[in-house]
mmCIF file of C-alpha atoms and ligand atoms in Angstrom:
data_model
loop_
_atom_site.group_PDB
_atom_site.id
_atom_site.type_symbol
_atom_site.label_atom_id
_atom_site.label_comp_id
_atom_site.label_asym_id
_atom_site.label_seq_id
_atom_site.Cartn_x
_atom_site.Cartn_y
_atom_site.Cartn_z
ATOM 1 C CA MET L 751 186.157 281.849 269.350
ATOM 2 C CA VAL L 752 184.164 278.927 267.934
ATOM 3 C CA ILE L 753 180.428 278.369 267.978
ATOM 4 C CA ILE L 754 179.510 274.714 268.305
ATOM 5 C CA MET L 755 176.063 273.970 266.898
ATOM 6 C CA GLN L 756 173.758 271.323 268.331
ATOM 7 C CA ALA L 757 173.895 267.952 266.564
ATOM 8 C CA GLY L 758 171.459 268.087 263.647
ATOM 9 C CA ALA L 759 170.764 271.838 263.993
ATOM 10 C CA PRO L 760 168.691 272.849 260.955
ATOM 11 C CA GLU L 761 170.391 274.729 258.125
ATOM 12 C CA ALA L 762 168.294 277.847 258.829
ATOM 13 C CA GLU L 763 169.690 278.100 262.360
ATOM 14 C CA VAL L 764 173.253 277.649 261.102
ATOM 15 C CA GLU L 765 172.595 280.356 258.517
ATOM 16 C CA ALA L 766 171.209 282.731 261.171
ATOM 17 C CA VAL L 767 174.311 282.227 263.315
ATOM 18 C CA ILE L 768 176.562 282.913 260.298
ATOM 19 C CA GLN L 769 174.685 286.157 259.676
ATOM 20 C CA ALA L 770 175.013 287.174 263.337
ATOM 21 C CA VAL L 771 178.751 286.486 263.178
ATOM 22 C CA GLU L 772 179.128 288.646 260.071
ATOM 23 C CA LYS L 773 177.035 291.397 261.644
ATOM 24 C CA ALA L 774 179.389 291.421 264.636
ATOM 25 C CA GLY L 775 182.284 292.083 262.220
ATOM 26 C CA PHE L 776 183.859 288.630 262.019
ATOM 27 C CA ARG L 777 184.491 286.304 259.126
ATOM 28 C CA PRO L 778 182.703 282.992 259.738
ATOM 29 C CA PHE L 779 184.426 279.769 258.734
ATOM 30 C CA VAL L 780 182.191 276.720 258.835
ATOM 31 C CA ASN L 781 183.749 273.346 259.593
ATOM 32 C CA PRO L 782 181.340 270.733 258.279
ATOM 33 C CA GLY L 783 181.636 268.163 261.075
ATOM 34 C CA VAL L 784 180.106 264.725 260.705
ATOM 35 C CA GLU L 785 177.756 265.191 263.669
ATOM 36 C CA ARG L 786 177.633 268.917 264.250
ATOM 37 C CA LYS L 787 178.789 272.068 262.534
ATOM 38 C CA VAL L 788 181.396 274.267 264.177
ATOM 39 C CA ILE L 789 181.666 277.913 263.114
ATOM 40 C CA ALA L 790 185.030 279.571 263.719
ATOM 41 C CA LEU L 791 185.110 283.367 264.057
ATOM 42 C CA LEU L 792 188.053 284.929 262.277
ATOM 43 C CA GLY L 793 189.042 288.480 263.125
ATOM 44 C CA LYS L 794 190.343 290.543 265.979
ATOM 45 C CA MET L 795 188.831 289.588 269.324
ATOM 46 C CA ASP L 796 188.952 292.372 271.892
ATOM 47 C CA ALA L 797 187.547 293.282 275.278
ATOM 48 C CA GLU L 798 183.926 292.589 274.281
ATOM 49 C CA LYS L 799 184.708 288.856 274.124
ATOM 50 C CA ALA L 800 182.626 287.957 277.181
ATOM 51 C CA GLU L 801 179.573 289.789 275.823
ATOM 52 C CA LEU L 802 179.943 288.083 272.466
ATOM 53 C CA VAL L 803 180.006 284.664 274.133
ATOM 54 C CA ASP L 804 176.669 285.436 275.800
ATOM 55 C CA HIS L 805 175.220 286.902 272.604
ATOM 56 C CA PHE L 806 176.089 283.905 270.411
ATOM 57 C CA SER L 807 175.263 281.340 273.129
ATOM 58 C CA ALA L 808 171.667 282.580 273.169
ATOM 59 C CA LEU L 809 171.054 281.990 269.439
ATOM 60 C CA PRO L 810 168.782 279.060 268.491
ATOM 61 C CA GLY L 811 170.636 275.854 267.627
ATOM 62 C CA VAL L 812 173.849 276.846 269.441
ATOM 63 C CA GLU L 813 175.142 274.233 271.848
ATOM 64 C CA ARG L 814 178.049 276.221 273.257
ATOM 65 C CA VAL L 815 180.560 278.920 272.486
ATOM 66 C CA GLN L 816 184.206 278.372 273.238
ATOM 67 C CA LEU L 817 187.092 280.811 273.317
ATOM 68 C CA ILE L 818 190.169 279.489 271.542
ATOM 69 C CA SER L 819 193.463 280.555 272.980
ATOM 70 C CA GLU L 820 195.609 279.022 270.217
ATOM 71 C CA PRO L 821 196.586 281.421 267.445
ATOM 72 C CA TYR L 822 195.792 278.709 264.872
ATOM 73 C CA LYS L 823 192.026 278.771 264.679
ATOM 74 C CA LEU L 824 191.192 276.523 261.747
ATOM 75 C CA ALA L 825 193.809 273.844 262.422
ATOM 76 C CA SER L 826 192.945 273.677 266.127
ATOM 77 C CA ARG L 827 191.201 270.594 267.419
ATOM 78 C CA ARG L 828 188.937 272.887 269.401
ATOM 79 C CA SER L 829 187.420 274.218 266.191
ATOM 80 C CA HIS L 830 186.962 270.684 264.824
ATOM 81 C CA PRO L 831 186.900 268.047 267.556
ATOM 82 C CA GLU L 832 186.743 265.051 265.200
ATOM 83 C CA PRO L 833 189.833 264.098 263.193
ATOM 84 C CA SER L 834 189.735 265.382 259.618
ATOM 85 C CA LEU L 835 189.783 262.920 256.767
ATOM 86 C CA VAL L 836 191.522 263.934 253.553
ATOM 87 C CA GLU L 837 190.226 262.068 250.508
ATOM 88 C CA VAL L 838 192.557 261.463 247.567
ATOM 89 C CA GLY L 839 190.733 259.393 244.949
ATOM 90 C CA PRO L 840 190.198 255.981 246.548
ATOM 91 C CA VAL L 841 192.518 256.769 249.498
ATOM 92 C CA THR L 842 191.386 258.331 252.775
ATOM 93 C CA ILE L 843 194.181 259.923 254.817
ATOM 94 C CA GLY L 844 193.419 260.069 258.531
ATOM 95 C CA GLY L 845 191.182 256.986 258.754
ATOM 96 C CA THR L 846 192.026 253.536 260.121
ATOM 97 C CA GLN L 847 194.021 252.552 257.053
ATOM 98 C CA LEU L 848 197.436 254.201 256.855
ATOM 99 C CA ALA L 849 198.502 256.227 253.839
ATOM 100 C CA VAL L 850 201.704 254.845 252.368
ATOM 101 C CA ILE L 851 203.287 257.266 249.936
ATOM 102 C CA ALA L 852 206.307 255.837 248.160
ATOM 103 C CA GLY L 853 208.431 256.525 245.121
ATOM 104 C CA PRO L 854 211.665 258.140 244.097
ATOM 105 C CA CYS L 855 212.886 261.482 245.353
ATOM 106 C CA SER L 856 212.957 262.747 241.747
ATOM 107 C CA VAL L 857 211.305 261.675 238.538
ATOM 108 C CA GLU L 858 214.378 260.824 236.431
ATOM 109 C CA ASN L 859 212.972 259.161 233.322
ATOM 110 C CA ARG L 860 209.926 257.189 232.208
ATOM 111 C CA ASP L 861 211.190 253.676 232.884
ATOM 112 C CA GLN L 862 212.579 254.548 236.322
ATOM 113 C CA MET L 863 209.281 256.150 237.376
ATOM 114 C CA VAL L 864 206.950 253.518 235.929
ATOM 115 C CA ASP L 865 208.990 250.561 237.193
ATOM 116 C CA THR L 866 209.270 252.101 240.672
ATOM 117 C CA ALA L 867 205.543 252.840 240.689
ATOM 118 C CA ILE L 868 204.731 249.208 239.870
ATOM 119 C CA ALA L 869 207.171 247.972 242.529
ATOM 120 C CA VAL L 870 205.780 250.163 245.316
ATOM 121 C CA ARG L 871 202.182 249.397 244.362
ATOM 122 C CA ASN L 872 202.936 245.676 244.433
ATOM 123 C CA ALA L 873 204.427 246.110 247.901
ATOM 124 C CA GLY L 874 201.274 247.875 249.158
ATOM 125 C CA ALA L 875 201.848 251.622 248.706
ATOM 126 C CA ASN L 876 198.604 253.481 248.041
ATOM 127 C CA LEU L 877 200.027 256.806 246.810
ATOM 128 C CA LEU L 878 202.961 257.530 244.514
ATOM 129 C CA ARG L 879 205.535 260.263 245.058
ATOM 130 C CA GLY L 880 208.055 261.790 242.669
ATOM 131 C CA GLY L 881 209.530 265.268 242.419
ATOM 132 C CA ALA L 882 209.385 267.046 239.068
ATOM 133 C CA PHE L 883 210.507 270.403 240.492
ATOM 134 C CA LYS L 884 213.301 269.797 242.992
ATOM 135 C CA PRO L 885 214.539 272.147 245.715
ATOM 136 C CA ARG L 886 218.282 271.501 245.669
ATOM 137 C CA THR L 887 220.897 273.034 247.923
ATOM 138 C CA SER L 888 223.208 273.499 244.945
ATOM 139 C CA PRO L 889 222.055 275.194 241.735
ATOM 140 C CA TYR L 890 224.437 272.822 239.903
ATOM 141 C CA SER L 891 222.531 269.727 241.097
ATOM 142 C CA PHE L 892 219.698 268.072 239.137
ATOM 143 C CA GLN L 893 216.705 270.414 239.336
ATOM 144 C CA GLY L 894 214.018 267.986 238.143
ATOM 145 C CA LEU L 895 212.416 267.376 234.741
ATOM 146 C CA GLY L 896 209.674 269.996 235.229
ATOM 147 C CA VAL L 897 206.547 269.498 233.118
ATOM 148 C CA GLU L 898 208.060 266.452 231.415
ATOM 149 C CA GLY L 899 208.326 264.914 234.897
ATOM 150 C CA LEU L 900 204.646 265.649 235.516
ATOM 151 C CA GLU L 901 203.721 263.866 232.286
ATOM 152 C CA ILE L 902 205.765 260.841 233.333
ATOM 153 C CA LEU L 903 204.025 260.837 236.733
ATOM 154 C CA ALA L 904 200.653 260.899 234.979
ATOM 155 C CA GLU L 905 201.678 257.895 232.906
ATOM 156 C CA ALA L 906 202.789 256.030 236.058
ATOM 157 C CA ARG L 907 199.367 256.810 237.555
ATOM 158 C CA ARG L 908 197.596 255.499 234.435
ATOM 159 C CA ILE L 909 199.543 252.257 234.649
ATOM 160 C CA THR L 910 199.329 251.654 238.403
ATOM 161 C CA GLY L 911 196.167 253.504 239.442
ATOM 162 C CA LEU L 912 198.119 255.202 242.248
ATOM 163 C CA PRO L 913 197.292 258.890 242.850
ATOM 164 C CA ILE L 914 200.356 261.119 242.600
ATOM 165 C CA VAL L 915 201.998 263.466 245.099
ATOM 166 C CA THR L 916 204.433 266.055 243.769
ATOM 167 C CA GLU L 917 206.066 269.217 245.064
ATOM 168 C CA VAL L 918 205.532 272.823 244.026
ATOM 169 C CA LEU L 919 208.367 275.314 244.463
ATOM 170 C CA HIS L 920 207.006 278.383 242.719
ATOM 171 C CA PRO L 921 203.508 279.872 242.312
ATOM 172 C CA GLY L 922 204.199 280.154 238.578
ATOM 173 C CA ASP L 923 204.298 276.347 238.274
ATOM 174 C CA LEU L 924 201.108 275.786 240.230
ATOM 175 C CA ASP L 925 198.699 275.704 237.277
ATOM 176 C CA ALA L 926 200.760 273.067 235.494
ATOM 177 C CA ILE L 927 201.204 271.013 238.660
ATOM 178 C CA SER L 928 197.486 271.215 239.473
ATOM 179 C CA GLN L 929 196.660 269.750 236.056
ATOM 180 C CA TYR L 930 198.585 266.574 236.888
ATOM 181 C CA ALA L 931 198.905 266.151 240.665
ATOM 182 C CA ASP L 932 196.383 264.514 242.984
ATOM 183 C CA VAL L 933 198.173 265.969 246.023
ATOM 184 C CA ILE L 934 200.432 269.017 246.050
ATOM 185 C CA GLN L 935 203.422 268.863 248.361
ATOM 186 C CA ILE L 936 204.873 271.947 250.015
ATOM 187 C CA GLY L 937 208.429 271.033 250.904
ATOM 188 C CA ALA L 938 210.222 271.785 254.138
ATOM 189 C CA ARG L 939 212.042 274.752 252.631
ATOM 190 C CA ASN L 940 208.790 276.428 251.634
ATOM 191 C CA MET L 941 206.812 275.799 254.804
ATOM 192 C CA GLN L 942 206.857 279.515 255.533
ATOM 193 C CA ASN L 943 206.643 280.742 251.948
ATOM 194 C CA PHE L 944 203.332 282.352 252.804
ATOM 195 C CA ARG L 945 202.393 283.535 249.315
ATOM 196 C CA LEU L 946 202.932 280.034 247.989
ATOM 197 C CA LEU L 947 200.790 278.645 250.821
ATOM 198 C CA GLN L 948 197.981 281.054 249.945
ATOM 199 C CA ASP L 949 198.158 280.154 246.266
ATOM 200 C CA VAL L 950 198.104 276.438 247.061
ATOM 201 C CA GLY L 951 195.060 277.134 249.219
ATOM 202 C CA THR L 952 193.168 278.123 246.084
ATOM 203 C CA ALA L 953 194.420 275.300 243.839
ATOM 204 C CA GLY L 954 191.612 272.913 244.810
ATOM 205 C CA LYS L 955 193.898 269.959 245.583
ATOM 206 C CA PRO L 956 194.776 268.246 248.860
ATOM 207 C CA VAL L 957 198.083 269.493 250.236
ATOM 208 C CA ILE L 958 200.898 267.816 252.146
ATOM 209 C CA LEU L 959 202.675 270.474 254.191
ATOM 210 C CA LYS L 960 206.112 269.404 255.410
ATOM 211 C CA ARG L 961 207.574 270.817 258.585
ATOM 212 C CA ASN L 962 210.646 272.987 258.185
ATOM 213 C CA PRO L 963 213.492 271.435 260.212
ATOM 214 C CA GLY L 964 214.031 274.734 262.053
ATOM 215 C CA CYS L 965 210.396 275.405 262.902
ATOM 216 C CA ARG L 966 208.274 274.516 265.899
ATOM 217 C CA VAL L 967 205.054 272.543 265.791
ATOM 218 C CA ARG L 968 203.100 275.744 266.381
ATOM 219 C CA ASP L 969 204.809 277.354 263.361
ATOM 220 C CA LEU L 970 203.740 274.374 261.244
ATOM 221 C CA LEU L 971 200.173 274.773 262.466
ATOM 222 C CA MET L 972 200.238 278.516 261.715
ATOM 223 C CA ALA L 973 201.535 277.727 258.218
ATOM 224 C CA SER L 974 198.637 275.323 257.645
ATOM 225 C CA GLU L 975 196.320 278.158 258.605
ATOM 226 C CA TYR L 976 197.439 280.128 255.512
ATOM 227 C CA ILE L 977 196.240 277.285 253.277
ATOM 228 C CA MET L 978 193.007 276.672 255.166
ATOM 229 C CA LEU L 979 192.065 280.354 255.242
ATOM 230 C CA GLU L 980 191.822 280.227 251.445
ATOM 231 C CA GLY L 981 189.095 277.618 251.826
ATOM 232 C CA ASN L 982 191.195 274.475 251.402
ATOM 233 C CA THR L 983 190.897 272.371 254.532
ATOM 234 C CA ASN L 984 192.367 269.259 252.889
ATOM 235 C CA VAL L 985 195.742 269.644 254.529
ATOM 236 C CA VAL L 986 198.000 266.800 255.721
ATOM 237 C CA LEU L 987 200.933 267.721 257.967
ATOM 238 C CA CYS L 988 204.246 265.920 257.566
ATOM 239 C CA GLU L 989 206.970 265.531 260.183
ATOM 240 C CA ARG L 990 210.264 264.998 258.345
ATOM 241 C CA GLY L 991 212.949 265.565 260.957
ATOM 242 C CA ILE L 992 214.279 268.655 262.678
ATOM 243 C CA THR L 993 217.697 270.194 263.164
ATOM 244 C CA THR L 994 219.410 269.178 266.408
ATOM 245 C CA PHE L 995 223.040 268.938 267.540
ATOM 246 C CA GLU L 996 223.053 265.280 266.500
ATOM 247 C CA ASP L 997 224.847 264.673 263.214
ATOM 248 C CA ALA L 998 224.772 260.872 263.085
ATOM 249 C CA THR L 999 221.646 261.269 260.949
ATOM 250 C CA ARG L 1000 220.718 264.000 258.491
ATOM 251 C CA TYR L 1001 217.952 265.348 260.752
ATOM 252 C CA THR L 1002 216.328 264.038 263.926
ATOM 253 C CA MET L 1003 212.839 262.617 263.494
ATOM 254 C CA ASP L 1004 210.710 264.418 266.054
ATOM 255 C CA VAL L 1005 208.509 261.465 266.954
ATOM 256 C CA ASN L 1006 207.128 263.571 269.813
ATOM 257 C CA ALA L 1007 205.561 265.898 267.274
ATOM 258 C CA ILE L 1008 203.176 263.192 266.081
ATOM 259 C CA PRO L 1009 201.086 262.779 269.263
ATOM 260 C CA VAL L 1010 201.528 266.488 270.023
ATOM 261 C CA ILE L 1011 200.046 267.518 266.674
ATOM 262 C CA LYS L 1012 197.286 264.915 266.968
ATOM 263 C CA ARG L 1013 196.277 266.482 270.275
ATOM 264 C CA LEU L 1014 196.493 270.097 269.113
ATOM 265 C CA SER L 1015 195.004 269.672 265.655
ATOM 266 C CA HIS L 1016 192.392 267.673 263.772
ATOM 267 C CA LEU L 1017 194.571 267.506 260.639
ATOM 268 C CA PRO L 1018 196.099 264.162 259.620
ATOM 269 C CA VAL L 1019 199.829 263.779 260.322
ATOM 270 C CA ILE L 1020 202.239 261.650 258.332
ATOM 271 C CA ALA L 1021 205.957 261.035 258.779
ATOM 272 C CA ASP L 1022 208.812 261.026 256.277
ATOM 273 C CA PRO L 1023 211.589 258.826 257.693
ATOM 274 C CA SER L 1024 213.717 259.106 254.519
ATOM 275 C CA HIS L 1025 214.549 262.794 254.833
ATOM 276 C CA ALA L 1026 214.774 262.538 258.635
ATOM 277 C CA ALA L 1027 217.396 259.790 258.480
ATOM 278 C CA GLY L 1028 219.264 260.639 255.293
ATOM 279 C CA ASP L 1029 220.462 257.017 255.379
ATOM 280 C CA TRP L 1030 218.436 254.032 254.135
ATOM 281 C CA ARG L 1031 219.692 251.828 256.985
ATOM 282 C CA TYR L 1032 217.593 253.764 259.519
ATOM 283 C CA VAL L 1033 214.523 254.442 257.408
ATOM 284 C CA SER L 1034 212.490 251.359 258.353
ATOM 285 C CA ALA L 1035 213.079 251.679 262.110
ATOM 286 C CA ILE L 1036 212.085 255.344 262.040
ATOM 287 C CA ALA L 1037 209.037 254.633 259.877
ATOM 288 C CA LEU L 1038 207.821 251.990 262.327
ATOM 289 C CA SER L 1039 208.359 254.327 265.285
ATOM 290 C CA ALA L 1040 206.206 256.952 263.594
ATOM 291 C CA ILE L 1041 203.407 254.438 262.997
ATOM 292 C CA ALA L 1042 203.624 253.317 266.623
ATOM 293 C CA ALA L 1043 203.371 256.967 267.688
ATOM 294 C CA GLY L 1044 200.086 257.378 265.822
ATOM 295 C CA ALA L 1045 201.073 258.732 262.411
ATOM 296 C CA ASP L 1046 198.332 258.560 259.778
ATOM 297 C CA GLY L 1047 200.823 257.492 257.161
ATOM 298 C CA ILE L 1048 204.402 257.437 255.979
ATOM 299 C CA MET L 1049 206.231 258.850 252.980
ATOM 300 C CA VAL L 1050 209.207 256.763 251.886
ATOM 301 C CA GLU L 1051 211.738 257.268 249.106
ATOM 302 C CA VAL L 1052 212.300 254.178 246.974
ATOM 303 C CA HIS L 1053 214.790 253.786 244.123
ATOM 304 C CA LEU L 1054 215.494 250.800 241.865
ATOM 305 C CA ASP L 1055 219.224 251.492 242.015
ATOM 306 C CA PRO L 1056 220.027 254.055 244.721
ATOM 307 C CA SER L 1057 223.657 254.306 243.612
ATOM 308 C CA MET L 1058 222.455 255.850 240.344
ATOM 309 C CA ALA L 1059 219.793 258.165 241.824
ATOM 310 C CA LEU L 1060 219.930 261.806 240.741
ATOM 311 C CA SER L 1061 218.867 262.918 244.228
ATOM 312 C CA ASP L 1062 218.677 261.388 247.708
ATOM 313 C CA GLY L 1063 220.089 257.981 246.687
ATOM 314 C CA PRO L 1064 221.726 257.317 250.089
ATOM 315 C CA GLN L 1065 218.357 257.478 251.868
ATOM 316 C CA SER L 1066 216.361 255.534 249.271
ATOM 317 C CA LEU L 1067 215.186 251.983 249.916
ATOM 318 C CA ARG L 1068 215.425 249.350 247.214
ATOM 319 C CA PRO L 1069 212.016 247.812 246.418
ATOM 320 C CA ASP L 1070 212.834 244.582 248.331
ATOM 321 C CA LYS L 1071 213.627 246.557 251.509
ATOM 322 C CA PHE L 1072 210.486 248.600 251.002
ATOM 323 C CA SER L 1073 208.437 245.365 250.804
ATOM 324 C CA GLU L 1074 210.012 244.199 254.056
ATOM 325 C CA LEU L 1075 209.142 247.527 255.656
ATOM 326 C CA MET L 1076 205.535 247.165 254.490
ATOM 327 C CA ARG L 1077 205.191 243.761 256.127
ATOM 328 C CA ALA L 1078 206.572 245.093 259.421
ATOM 329 C CA ALA L 1079 204.412 248.228 259.096
ATOM 330 C CA ALA L 1080 201.287 246.048 258.845
ATOM 331 C CA GLN L 1081 202.171 244.408 262.164
ATOM 332 C CA VAL L 1082 203.005 247.633 263.996
ATOM 333 C CA ALA L 1083 199.877 249.293 262.592
ATOM 334 C CA ALA L 1084 197.736 246.399 263.853
ATOM 335 C CA ALA L 1085 199.299 246.753 267.320
ATOM 336 C CA VAL L 1086 198.080 250.366 267.534
ATOM 337 C CA GLY L 1087 194.637 249.791 266.035
ATOM 338 C CA ARG L 1088 195.505 250.841 262.495
ATOM 339 C CA GLU L 1089 195.808 248.982 259.232
ATOM 340 C CA VAL L 1090 198.264 248.598 256.355
ATOM 341 C CA VAL L 1091 196.691 246.584 253.571
ATOM 342 C CA LEU L 1092 199.193 244.272 251.880
ATOM 343 C CA PRO L 1093 198.349 243.093 248.372
ATOM 344 C CA GLY L 1094 197.422 239.488 247.682
HETATM 345 C C1 PEP X 217 211.290 265.632 249.135
HETATM 346 O O1 PEP X 217 210.214 265.181 249.567
HETATM 347 O O2 PEP X 217 211.931 265.097 248.208
HETATM 348 C C2 PEP X 217 211.882 266.796 249.826
HETATM 349 C C3 PEP X 217 212.639 267.666 249.169
HETATM 350 O O3 PEP X 217 211.611 266.819 251.149
HETATM 351 P P1 PEP X 217 211.827 267.991 252.236
HETATM 352 O O4 PEP X 217 211.099 269.171 251.703
HETATM 353 O O5 PEP X 217 211.210 267.414 253.480
HETATM 354 O O6 PEP X 217 213.301 268.207 252.366
HETATM 355 MN MN1 MN X 218 214.160 263.690 248.559
#
């Protein structure tokens, strides 16, 4: 159930509604909308539902009370009709301008990270990615530089001004990651690592939550609920390809998921064509399709020399291809009423 307050309802009326909600045995969660506040009621809803609707509807300042049938209360568009904006330093994710997150799969060394950061910034990226803790299928593969990788990312941010996005694998690393990262990424493998989601919900940083390739959209939305319930509503969802019978690409980008999520949820949605394709030759086409479908941004892996990459080389774009993608992205974005700002 959500209680939608009248536009401009005074704080005292909002407060009185919150108290009434608590008195009825629910936990209130206030979504600070631009025009009007929406109070979500968290807790078990039983047979008295109809009476509660009447009770809350009669309170001063309440415009209407709506029952929510979706199990995801906080991520649901019904609880927050306007799209959410997630602010990361100078970048707003979910507004007209698209977020372009680019960088290597892994932080490998200082020069690789700094040179890539400069290249992607010069091409128009507005956020920098790089994994310091890497989830690898094989324990014998490169696992990331850990805290040293975070320090290198911080240096790349100092030099380029780009905020940094990096992945957390384990709650024990969260404090260190929070000291450096501007955005914490939960990778596809950890989408349903619920304790990690809860911990990230208390870390005070925006979160990018990637969809697990074997999970449905509604599972992704339920996973976001774990983060939001801890008080962190700065969540960006990321479609990065799902498992299908098709093996011509690594995964299959579920372009459908983008408009579906935008309808079901107020949270921004971005797309990662690199992990969906697994092959650099398809990355640009898939990225453009995601923008056309209404994505709020893209996340693209870029490497100076993909043949030498310590992870995900085959799907990484060289900087020149990334620049080409950015120019095409600006045109596709314009065609759907969005914007990619190219430098110079
Ligand atoms: C990554 O972003 O490098 C990554 C490991 O992605 P995913 O979790 O989507 O596989
Ligand atoms: Mn990768």
